[in-house]
Short mmCIF file of N, CA and C in Angstrom, two decimals:
data_model
loop_
_atom_site.label_atom_id
_atom_site.label_comp_id
_atom_site.label_asym_id
_atom_site.label_seq_id
_atom_site.Cartn_x
_atom_site.Cartn_y
_atom_site.Cartn_z
N MET A 1 53.88 -68.89 -33.91
CA MET A 1 52.86 -69.68 -34.57
C MET A 1 52.75 -69.32 -36.05
N LYS A 2 52.95 -68.05 -36.36
CA LYS A 2 52.83 -67.65 -37.76
C LYS A 2 53.96 -68.23 -38.60
N LYS A 3 55.12 -68.44 -37.97
CA LYS A 3 56.25 -68.98 -38.72
C LYS A 3 56.15 -70.50 -38.87
N HIS A 4 55.51 -71.17 -37.92
CA HIS A 4 55.43 -72.63 -37.93
C HIS A 4 53.99 -73.09 -37.70
N PRO A 5 53.13 -72.98 -38.70
CA PRO A 5 51.73 -73.39 -38.50
C PRO A 5 51.56 -74.90 -38.37
N SER A 6 52.58 -75.66 -38.72
CA SER A 6 52.46 -77.11 -38.58
C SER A 6 52.52 -77.55 -37.12
N LEU A 7 52.88 -76.66 -36.20
CA LEU A 7 52.91 -77.00 -34.78
C LEU A 7 51.55 -76.88 -34.10
N ILE A 8 50.57 -76.33 -34.79
CA ILE A 8 49.24 -76.15 -34.20
C ILE A 8 48.62 -77.50 -33.80
N PRO A 9 48.67 -78.55 -34.64
CA PRO A 9 48.11 -79.84 -34.19
C PRO A 9 48.84 -80.42 -32.98
N LEU A 10 50.14 -80.19 -32.89
CA LEU A 10 50.90 -80.67 -31.73
C LEU A 10 50.41 -80.00 -30.45
N PHE A 11 50.27 -78.68 -30.48
CA PHE A 11 49.78 -77.96 -29.30
C PHE A 11 48.34 -78.35 -28.99
N LEU A 12 47.55 -78.60 -29.99
CA LEU A 12 46.17 -79.03 -29.78
C LEU A 12 46.13 -80.39 -29.09
N CYS A 13 46.94 -81.33 -29.56
CA CYS A 13 46.97 -82.66 -28.94
C CYS A 13 47.48 -82.60 -27.50
N ILE A 14 48.49 -81.78 -27.26
CA ILE A 14 49.01 -81.63 -25.90
C ILE A 14 47.95 -81.01 -24.99
N GLY A 15 47.22 -80.03 -25.48
CA GLY A 15 46.16 -79.40 -24.69
C GLY A 15 45.04 -80.36 -24.37
N VAL A 16 44.61 -81.15 -25.36
CA VAL A 16 43.54 -82.12 -25.12
C VAL A 16 44.00 -83.20 -24.15
N GLY A 17 45.23 -83.66 -24.29
CA GLY A 17 45.77 -84.66 -23.37
C GLY A 17 45.87 -84.15 -21.95
N THR A 18 46.30 -82.91 -21.80
CA THR A 18 46.40 -82.31 -20.47
C THR A 18 45.02 -82.14 -19.84
N ALA A 19 44.06 -81.69 -20.63
CA ALA A 19 42.69 -81.54 -20.11
C ALA A 19 42.12 -82.89 -19.70
N GLY A 20 42.37 -83.94 -20.48
CA GLY A 20 41.89 -85.27 -20.12
C GLY A 20 42.54 -85.79 -18.85
N ALA A 21 43.83 -85.53 -18.69
CA ALA A 21 44.53 -85.97 -17.48
C ALA A 21 44.01 -85.25 -16.25
N VAL A 22 43.75 -83.95 -16.37
CA VAL A 22 43.21 -83.18 -15.24
C VAL A 22 41.82 -83.67 -14.88
N TYR A 23 41.00 -83.94 -15.91
CA TYR A 23 39.65 -84.46 -15.65
C TYR A 23 39.71 -85.80 -14.94
N TYR A 24 40.59 -86.69 -15.37
CA TYR A 24 40.68 -88.02 -14.77
C TYR A 24 41.17 -87.94 -13.32
N ILE A 25 42.13 -87.08 -13.04
CA ILE A 25 42.62 -86.94 -11.67
C ILE A 25 41.54 -86.36 -10.77
N LEU A 26 40.80 -85.37 -11.26
CA LEU A 26 39.70 -84.81 -10.46
C LEU A 26 38.61 -85.84 -10.24
N ARG A 27 38.35 -86.67 -11.23
CA ARG A 27 37.33 -87.71 -11.08
C ARG A 27 37.78 -88.74 -10.04
N LEU A 28 39.05 -89.13 -10.07
CA LEU A 28 39.56 -90.06 -9.06
C LEU A 28 39.49 -89.45 -7.66
N ALA A 29 39.78 -88.17 -7.56
CA ALA A 29 39.77 -87.52 -6.24
C ALA A 29 38.37 -87.36 -5.68
N THR A 30 37.36 -87.29 -6.54
CA THR A 30 36.00 -87.06 -6.05
C THR A 30 35.14 -88.31 -6.03
N ARG A 31 35.42 -89.29 -6.84
CA ARG A 31 34.55 -90.46 -6.95
C ARG A 31 35.09 -91.74 -6.32
N ASN A 32 36.36 -91.80 -6.04
CA ASN A 32 36.97 -93.01 -5.52
C ASN A 32 36.63 -93.18 -4.04
N PRO A 33 36.18 -94.35 -3.61
CA PRO A 33 35.83 -94.53 -2.20
C PRO A 33 37.05 -94.58 -1.28
N ASP A 34 38.25 -94.70 -1.82
CA ASP A 34 39.44 -94.71 -0.99
C ASP A 34 39.87 -93.31 -0.57
N VAL A 35 39.28 -92.28 -1.18
CA VAL A 35 39.66 -90.90 -0.90
C VAL A 35 38.57 -90.25 -0.06
N THR A 36 38.96 -89.62 1.02
CA THR A 36 38.01 -88.86 1.83
C THR A 36 38.57 -87.46 2.05
N TRP A 37 37.70 -86.47 1.94
CA TRP A 37 38.12 -85.08 2.10
C TRP A 37 37.77 -84.56 3.48
N ASN A 38 36.81 -85.19 4.16
CA ASN A 38 36.39 -84.72 5.47
C ASN A 38 36.09 -85.94 6.34
N ARG A 39 37.00 -86.27 7.22
CA ARG A 39 36.82 -87.46 8.05
C ARG A 39 35.77 -87.28 9.13
N ASN A 40 35.40 -86.07 9.44
CA ASN A 40 34.40 -85.84 10.49
C ASN A 40 33.01 -86.24 10.03
N THR A 41 32.65 -85.95 8.80
CA THR A 41 31.31 -86.27 8.32
C THR A 41 31.21 -87.69 7.77
N ASN A 42 32.32 -88.23 7.26
CA ASN A 42 32.29 -89.56 6.66
C ASN A 42 33.57 -90.31 7.06
N PRO A 43 33.60 -90.92 8.26
CA PRO A 43 34.83 -91.58 8.70
C PRO A 43 35.16 -92.86 7.93
N LEU A 44 34.15 -93.51 7.37
CA LEU A 44 34.39 -94.72 6.58
C LEU A 44 33.82 -94.53 5.17
N PRO A 45 34.59 -93.96 4.26
CA PRO A 45 34.05 -93.66 2.93
C PRO A 45 33.77 -94.91 2.11
N ASN A 46 34.44 -96.03 2.41
CA ASN A 46 34.20 -97.23 1.61
C ASN A 46 32.83 -97.84 1.90
N GLN A 47 32.21 -97.53 3.04
CA GLN A 47 30.88 -98.05 3.32
C GLN A 47 29.81 -97.39 2.46
N GLU A 48 30.08 -96.18 2.01
CA GLU A 48 29.12 -95.47 1.15
C GLU A 48 29.01 -96.15 -0.21
N PHE A 49 30.08 -96.77 -0.67
CA PHE A 49 30.11 -97.41 -1.98
C PHE A 49 30.03 -98.93 -1.85
N ALA A 50 29.27 -99.41 -0.91
CA ALA A 50 29.22 -100.86 -0.68
C ALA A 50 28.69 -101.62 -1.88
N ASN A 51 27.65 -101.13 -2.53
CA ASN A 51 27.09 -101.83 -3.68
C ASN A 51 27.02 -100.94 -4.92
N LYS A 52 27.81 -99.90 -4.98
CA LYS A 52 27.79 -98.99 -6.12
C LYS A 52 28.99 -99.24 -7.03
N GLN A 53 28.83 -98.89 -8.28
CA GLN A 53 29.94 -98.99 -9.22
C GLN A 53 30.67 -97.66 -9.25
N TYR A 54 31.99 -97.72 -9.16
CA TYR A 54 32.77 -96.50 -9.28
C TYR A 54 33.88 -96.64 -10.31
N LYS A 55 33.89 -97.75 -11.06
CA LYS A 55 34.87 -97.91 -12.12
C LYS A 55 34.55 -96.95 -13.26
N PHE A 56 35.58 -96.47 -13.92
CA PHE A 56 35.41 -95.51 -15.01
C PHE A 56 34.80 -96.18 -16.23
N TYR A 57 35.34 -97.34 -16.61
CA TYR A 57 34.86 -98.02 -17.81
C TYR A 57 35.23 -99.49 -17.70
N SER A 58 34.29 -100.35 -18.04
CA SER A 58 34.55 -101.78 -18.06
C SER A 58 33.88 -102.38 -19.28
N PRO A 59 34.64 -102.75 -20.29
CA PRO A 59 34.03 -103.30 -21.50
C PRO A 59 33.53 -104.73 -21.33
N ILE A 60 33.96 -105.42 -20.29
CA ILE A 60 33.65 -106.84 -20.14
C ILE A 60 32.36 -107.05 -19.36
N ARG A 61 32.19 -106.35 -18.25
CA ARG A 61 31.06 -106.60 -17.35
C ARG A 61 30.18 -105.38 -17.19
N ASP A 62 28.94 -105.65 -16.86
CA ASP A 62 28.01 -104.58 -16.47
C ASP A 62 27.83 -104.69 -14.96
N TYR A 63 28.53 -103.84 -14.24
CA TYR A 63 28.55 -103.94 -12.78
C TYR A 63 27.24 -103.51 -12.13
N SER A 64 26.35 -102.91 -12.89
CA SER A 64 25.07 -102.52 -12.29
C SER A 64 24.19 -103.74 -12.01
N LYS A 65 24.46 -104.86 -12.67
CA LYS A 65 23.66 -106.07 -12.47
C LYS A 65 24.32 -107.07 -11.53
N ILE A 66 25.57 -106.86 -11.20
CA ILE A 66 26.30 -107.77 -10.32
C ILE A 66 26.40 -107.15 -8.94
N GLU A 67 25.98 -107.89 -7.93
CA GLU A 67 26.08 -107.37 -6.57
C GLU A 67 27.30 -107.98 -5.91
N SER A 68 28.17 -107.14 -5.45
CA SER A 68 29.36 -107.60 -4.74
C SER A 68 29.49 -106.78 -3.46
N PRO A 69 28.96 -107.29 -2.37
CA PRO A 69 28.99 -106.51 -1.13
C PRO A 69 30.42 -106.34 -0.61
N ALA A 70 30.69 -105.18 -0.12
CA ALA A 70 32.00 -104.88 0.45
C ALA A 70 32.11 -105.50 1.83
N PRO A 71 33.31 -105.86 2.26
CA PRO A 71 33.46 -106.42 3.60
C PRO A 71 33.19 -105.37 4.67
N LYS A 72 32.67 -105.80 5.79
CA LYS A 72 32.38 -104.90 6.91
C LYS A 72 33.58 -104.90 7.85
N PHE A 73 34.09 -103.74 8.16
CA PHE A 73 35.25 -103.62 9.05
C PHE A 73 34.81 -103.18 10.41
#
């Protein structure tokens, strides 16, 4: 690092990108209704999110005001 200080921004960008990717994967694993970690307590995880928003970001719509019921299986 002392010989090449111009590489510091590169390592910083790679670190921030890696941290963002890890955060996004953890968020998908914990917030997505398609993923279940324990089938005994919650056999149908999609029923829990029947009228909730779980999208990360939507610039077009405000899903809190739109009701879209999930199909019943």
